Coordinates of C-alpha atoms and ligand atoms in Angstrom, one line a residue:
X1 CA -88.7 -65.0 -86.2
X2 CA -89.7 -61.5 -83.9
X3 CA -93.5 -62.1 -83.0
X4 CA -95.8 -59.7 -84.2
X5 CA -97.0 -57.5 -81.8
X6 CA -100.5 -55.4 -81.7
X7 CA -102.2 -53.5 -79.7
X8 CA -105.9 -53.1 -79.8
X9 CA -106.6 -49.1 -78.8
X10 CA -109.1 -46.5 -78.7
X11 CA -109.3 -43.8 -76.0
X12 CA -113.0 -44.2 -76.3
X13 CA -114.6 -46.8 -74.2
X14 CA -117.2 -49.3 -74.9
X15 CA -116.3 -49.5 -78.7
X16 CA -115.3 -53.5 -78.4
X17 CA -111.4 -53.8 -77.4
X18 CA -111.6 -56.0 -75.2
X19 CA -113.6 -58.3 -77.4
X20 CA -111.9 -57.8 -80.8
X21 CA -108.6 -58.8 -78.6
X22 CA -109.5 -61.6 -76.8
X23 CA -111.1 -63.1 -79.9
X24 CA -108.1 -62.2 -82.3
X25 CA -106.0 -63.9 -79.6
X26 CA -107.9 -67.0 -79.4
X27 CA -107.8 -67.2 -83.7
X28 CA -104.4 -66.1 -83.5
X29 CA -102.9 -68.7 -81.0
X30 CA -104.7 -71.5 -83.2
X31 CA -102.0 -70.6 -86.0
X32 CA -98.6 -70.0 -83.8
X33 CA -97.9 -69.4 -79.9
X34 CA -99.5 -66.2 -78.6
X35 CA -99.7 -63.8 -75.4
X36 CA -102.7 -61.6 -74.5
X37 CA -101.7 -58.5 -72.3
X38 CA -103.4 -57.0 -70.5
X39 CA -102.8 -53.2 -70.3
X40 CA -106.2 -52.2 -68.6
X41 CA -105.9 -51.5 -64.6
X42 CA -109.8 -52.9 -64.8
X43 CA -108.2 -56.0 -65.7
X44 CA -110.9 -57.1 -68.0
X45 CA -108.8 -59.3 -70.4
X46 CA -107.5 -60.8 -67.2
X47 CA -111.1 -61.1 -65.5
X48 CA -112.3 -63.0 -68.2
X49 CA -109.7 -65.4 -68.7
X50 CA -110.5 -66.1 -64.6
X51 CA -114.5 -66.7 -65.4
X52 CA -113.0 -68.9 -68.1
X53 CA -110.6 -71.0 -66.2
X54 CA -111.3 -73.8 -68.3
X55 CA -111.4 -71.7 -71.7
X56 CA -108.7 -74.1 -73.3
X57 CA -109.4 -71.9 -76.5
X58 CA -107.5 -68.8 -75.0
X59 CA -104.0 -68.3 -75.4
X60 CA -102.0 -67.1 -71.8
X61 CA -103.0 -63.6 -70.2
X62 CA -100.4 -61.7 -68.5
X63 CA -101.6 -58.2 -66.6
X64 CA -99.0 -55.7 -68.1
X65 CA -97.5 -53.2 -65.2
X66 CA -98.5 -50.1 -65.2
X67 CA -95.3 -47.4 -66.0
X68 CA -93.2 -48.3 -68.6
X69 CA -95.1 -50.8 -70.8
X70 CA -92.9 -51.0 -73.7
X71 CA -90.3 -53.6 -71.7
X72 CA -93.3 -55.9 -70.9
X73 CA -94.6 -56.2 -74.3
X74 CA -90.8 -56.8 -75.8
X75 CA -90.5 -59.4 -73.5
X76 CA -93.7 -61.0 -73.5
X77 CA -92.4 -61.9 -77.5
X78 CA -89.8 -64.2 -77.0
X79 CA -90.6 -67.7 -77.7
X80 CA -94.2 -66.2 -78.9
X81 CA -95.3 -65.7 -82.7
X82 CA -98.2 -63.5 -82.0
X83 CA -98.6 -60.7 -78.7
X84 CA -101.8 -58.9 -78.4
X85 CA -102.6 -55.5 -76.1
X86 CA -105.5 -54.9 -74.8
X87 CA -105.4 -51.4 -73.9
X88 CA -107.7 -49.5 -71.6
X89 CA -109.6 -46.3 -72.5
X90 CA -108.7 -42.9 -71.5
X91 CA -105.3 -43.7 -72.3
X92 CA -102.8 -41.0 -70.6
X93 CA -101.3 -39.8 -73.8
X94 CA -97.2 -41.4 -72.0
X95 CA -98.2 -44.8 -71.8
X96 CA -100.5 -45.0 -75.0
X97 CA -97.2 -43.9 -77.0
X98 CA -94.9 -46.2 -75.0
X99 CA -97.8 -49.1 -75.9
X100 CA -97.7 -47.8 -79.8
X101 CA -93.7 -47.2 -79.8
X102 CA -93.5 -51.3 -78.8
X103 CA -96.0 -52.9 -80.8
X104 CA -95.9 -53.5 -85.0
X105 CA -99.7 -52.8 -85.3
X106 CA -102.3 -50.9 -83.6
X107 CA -106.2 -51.7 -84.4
X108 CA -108.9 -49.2 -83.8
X109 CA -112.0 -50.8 -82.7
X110 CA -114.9 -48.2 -83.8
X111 CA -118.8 -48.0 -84.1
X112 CA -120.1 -47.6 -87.6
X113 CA -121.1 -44.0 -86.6
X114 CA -119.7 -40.2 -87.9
X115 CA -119.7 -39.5 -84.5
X116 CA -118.2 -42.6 -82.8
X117 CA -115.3 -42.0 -85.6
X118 CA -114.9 -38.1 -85.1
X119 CA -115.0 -39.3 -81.3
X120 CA -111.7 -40.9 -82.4
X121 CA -109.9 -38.3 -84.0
X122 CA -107.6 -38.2 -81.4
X123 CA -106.0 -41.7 -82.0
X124 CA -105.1 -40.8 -85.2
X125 CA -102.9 -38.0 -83.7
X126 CA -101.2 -40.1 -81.1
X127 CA -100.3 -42.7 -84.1
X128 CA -98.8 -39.5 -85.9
X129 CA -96.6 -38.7 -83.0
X130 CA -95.5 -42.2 -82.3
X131 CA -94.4 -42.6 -85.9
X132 CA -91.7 -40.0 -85.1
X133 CA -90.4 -42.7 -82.8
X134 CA -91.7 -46.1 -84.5
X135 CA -92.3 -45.4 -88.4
X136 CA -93.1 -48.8 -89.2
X137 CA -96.2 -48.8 -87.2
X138 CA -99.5 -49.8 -88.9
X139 CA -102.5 -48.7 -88.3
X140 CA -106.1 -49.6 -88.9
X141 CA -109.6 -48.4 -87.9
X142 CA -111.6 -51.7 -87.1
X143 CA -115.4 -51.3 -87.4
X144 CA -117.3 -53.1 -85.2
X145 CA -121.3 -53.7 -83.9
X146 CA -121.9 -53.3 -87.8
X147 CA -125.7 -53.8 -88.5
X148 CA -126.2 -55.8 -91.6
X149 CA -129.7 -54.5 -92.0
X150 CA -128.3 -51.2 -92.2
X151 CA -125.6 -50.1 -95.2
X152 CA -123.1 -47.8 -94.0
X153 CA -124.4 -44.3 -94.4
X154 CA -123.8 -41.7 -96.3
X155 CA -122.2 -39.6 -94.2
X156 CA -120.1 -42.5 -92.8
X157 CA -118.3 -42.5 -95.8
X158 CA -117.5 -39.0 -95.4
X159 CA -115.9 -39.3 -92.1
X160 CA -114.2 -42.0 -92.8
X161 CA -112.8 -40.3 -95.6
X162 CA -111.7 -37.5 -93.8
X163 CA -109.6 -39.8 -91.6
X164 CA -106.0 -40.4 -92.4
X165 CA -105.8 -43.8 -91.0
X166 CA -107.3 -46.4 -93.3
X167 CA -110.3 -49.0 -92.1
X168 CA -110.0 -52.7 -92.9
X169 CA -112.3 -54.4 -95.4
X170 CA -113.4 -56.7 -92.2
X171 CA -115.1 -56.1 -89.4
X172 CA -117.3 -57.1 -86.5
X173 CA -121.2 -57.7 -87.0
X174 CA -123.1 -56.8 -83.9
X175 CA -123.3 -60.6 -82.8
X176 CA -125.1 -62.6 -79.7
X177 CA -122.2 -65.1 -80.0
X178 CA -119.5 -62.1 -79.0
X179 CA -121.5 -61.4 -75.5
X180 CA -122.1 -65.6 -74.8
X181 CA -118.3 -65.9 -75.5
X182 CA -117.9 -62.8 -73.0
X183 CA -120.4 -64.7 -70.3
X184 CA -118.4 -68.0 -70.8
X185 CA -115.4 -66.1 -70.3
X186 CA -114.3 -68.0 -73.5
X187 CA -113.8 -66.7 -77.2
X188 CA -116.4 -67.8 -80.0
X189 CA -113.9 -70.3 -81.3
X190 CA -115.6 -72.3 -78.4
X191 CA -119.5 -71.5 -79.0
X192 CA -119.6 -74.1 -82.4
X193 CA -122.3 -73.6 -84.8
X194 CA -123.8 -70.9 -82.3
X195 CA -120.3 -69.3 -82.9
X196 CA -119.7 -69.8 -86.4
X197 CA -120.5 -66.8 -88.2
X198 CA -118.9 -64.7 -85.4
X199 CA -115.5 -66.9 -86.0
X200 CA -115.9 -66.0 -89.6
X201 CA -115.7 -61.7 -88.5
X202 CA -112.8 -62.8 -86.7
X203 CA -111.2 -64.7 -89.0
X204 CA -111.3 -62.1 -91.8
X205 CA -109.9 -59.8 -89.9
X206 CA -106.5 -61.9 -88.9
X207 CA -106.5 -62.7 -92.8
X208 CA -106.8 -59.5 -93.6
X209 CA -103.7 -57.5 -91.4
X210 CA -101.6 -60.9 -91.7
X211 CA -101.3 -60.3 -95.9
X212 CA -100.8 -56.7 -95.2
Ligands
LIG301 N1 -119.6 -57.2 -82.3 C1 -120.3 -57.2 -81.1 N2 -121.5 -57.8 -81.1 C2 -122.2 -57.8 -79.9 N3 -121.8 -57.3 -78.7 C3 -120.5 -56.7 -78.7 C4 -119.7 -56.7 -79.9 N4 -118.6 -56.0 -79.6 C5 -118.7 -55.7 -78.3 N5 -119.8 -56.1 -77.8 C6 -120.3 -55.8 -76.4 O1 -120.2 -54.4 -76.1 C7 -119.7 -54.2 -74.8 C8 -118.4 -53.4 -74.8 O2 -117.4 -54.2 -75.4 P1 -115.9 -54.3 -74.8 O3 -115.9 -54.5 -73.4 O4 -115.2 -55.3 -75.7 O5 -115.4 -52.8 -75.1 P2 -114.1 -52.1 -74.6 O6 -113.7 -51.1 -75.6 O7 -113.1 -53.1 -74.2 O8 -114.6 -51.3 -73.3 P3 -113.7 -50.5 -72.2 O9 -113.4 -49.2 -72.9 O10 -114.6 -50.4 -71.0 O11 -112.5 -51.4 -72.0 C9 -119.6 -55.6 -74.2 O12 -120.8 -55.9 -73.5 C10 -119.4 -56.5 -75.4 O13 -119.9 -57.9 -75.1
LIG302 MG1 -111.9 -53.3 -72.4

């Protein structure tokens, strides 16, 4: 069976890629053999898996060579149910096609804000353009750092509305356990009860796009 492949992308920084992928990859290898790449020249994904050198909850992180990405992630598959891309931001529009031309799904981390969405606005044209090339691709906007004491606004519905790239039922609550994981260089999997609600976020999530 051809592993599923996705990348977790936004040209914005700081809106939680690197944690939505390193925790997706962590639930995901629990259910079938899985690769995290590493597409960011900052190497976080690889950093972390080096704090973490005794995180036995992570699945193997491979840095992913700059240039032609696409051949890395096809081969990173075989054997492998599940490969996951942590992308970098600021994405030079080549490689972020090449990454979205390879991969089955692309997941949009964003902040439960009109303007953190708007700020995104550009990912939904790349995904456009790629599906010239790959027209199976699926994408979803991810929220994350949601604030449970705070309903989505308003005008939050309006943007996200406006967007023609469709948000998953799931997302990330703004969580202690997701930075303690971070410090440990682990994923929440590992924190127990502290981590249990956090594993819950995640765990909806990879429900959610597997029955898509
Ligand atoms: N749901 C959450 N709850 C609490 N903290 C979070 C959550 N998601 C992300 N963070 C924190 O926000 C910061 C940014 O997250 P992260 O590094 O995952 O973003 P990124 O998109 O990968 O950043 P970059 O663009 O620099 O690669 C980190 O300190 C991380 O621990
Ligand atoms: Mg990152």
């Amino acid at each position: 069976m051809a592993a599923l492949r996705v990348a977790v992308a936004n040209q914005k920084g700081g809106t939680g890629k690197t944690t939505l992928a390193v925790n997706l990859a962590a639930g995901l290898h629990r259910r079938g053999a899985t690769v995290l790449l590493d597409a960011d020249p900052q190497g976080s994904a690889c950093h972390w898996s080096q704090i973490g050198s005794t995180a036995d909850d992570l699945p193997p992180i491979e840095r992913l060579a700059e240039g032609d990405p696409g051949d890395g992630i096809r081969d990173a598959g075989s054997g492998k149910r599940y490969v996951l891309v942590d992308c970098p931001p600021h994405l030079q529009s080549a490689t972020l096609r090449r990454v979205m031309e390879a991969v089955d799904v692309v997941l949009i981390p964003v902040q439960p804000s009109p303007l953190d969405l708007w700020a995104s606005v550009d990912m939904a044209e790349a995904i456009r353009n790629t599906r010239e090339r790959n027209p199976r691709l699926r994408a979803y906007m991810v929220l994350n750092q949601i604030d449970p004491r705070n309903a989505l606004s308003r005008e939050m519905h309006q943007a996200l509305a406006e967007f023609d790239v469709p948000v998953l039922k799931n997302g990330l609550t703004r969580r202690a356990a997701f930075r303690s994981a971070a410090l440990d260089g682990g994923s929440v999997y590992r924190l127990g009860n502290r981590g249990a609600s956090a594993v819950r976020d995640i765990e909806a999530i990879i429900t959610e796009v597997l029955s898509k």
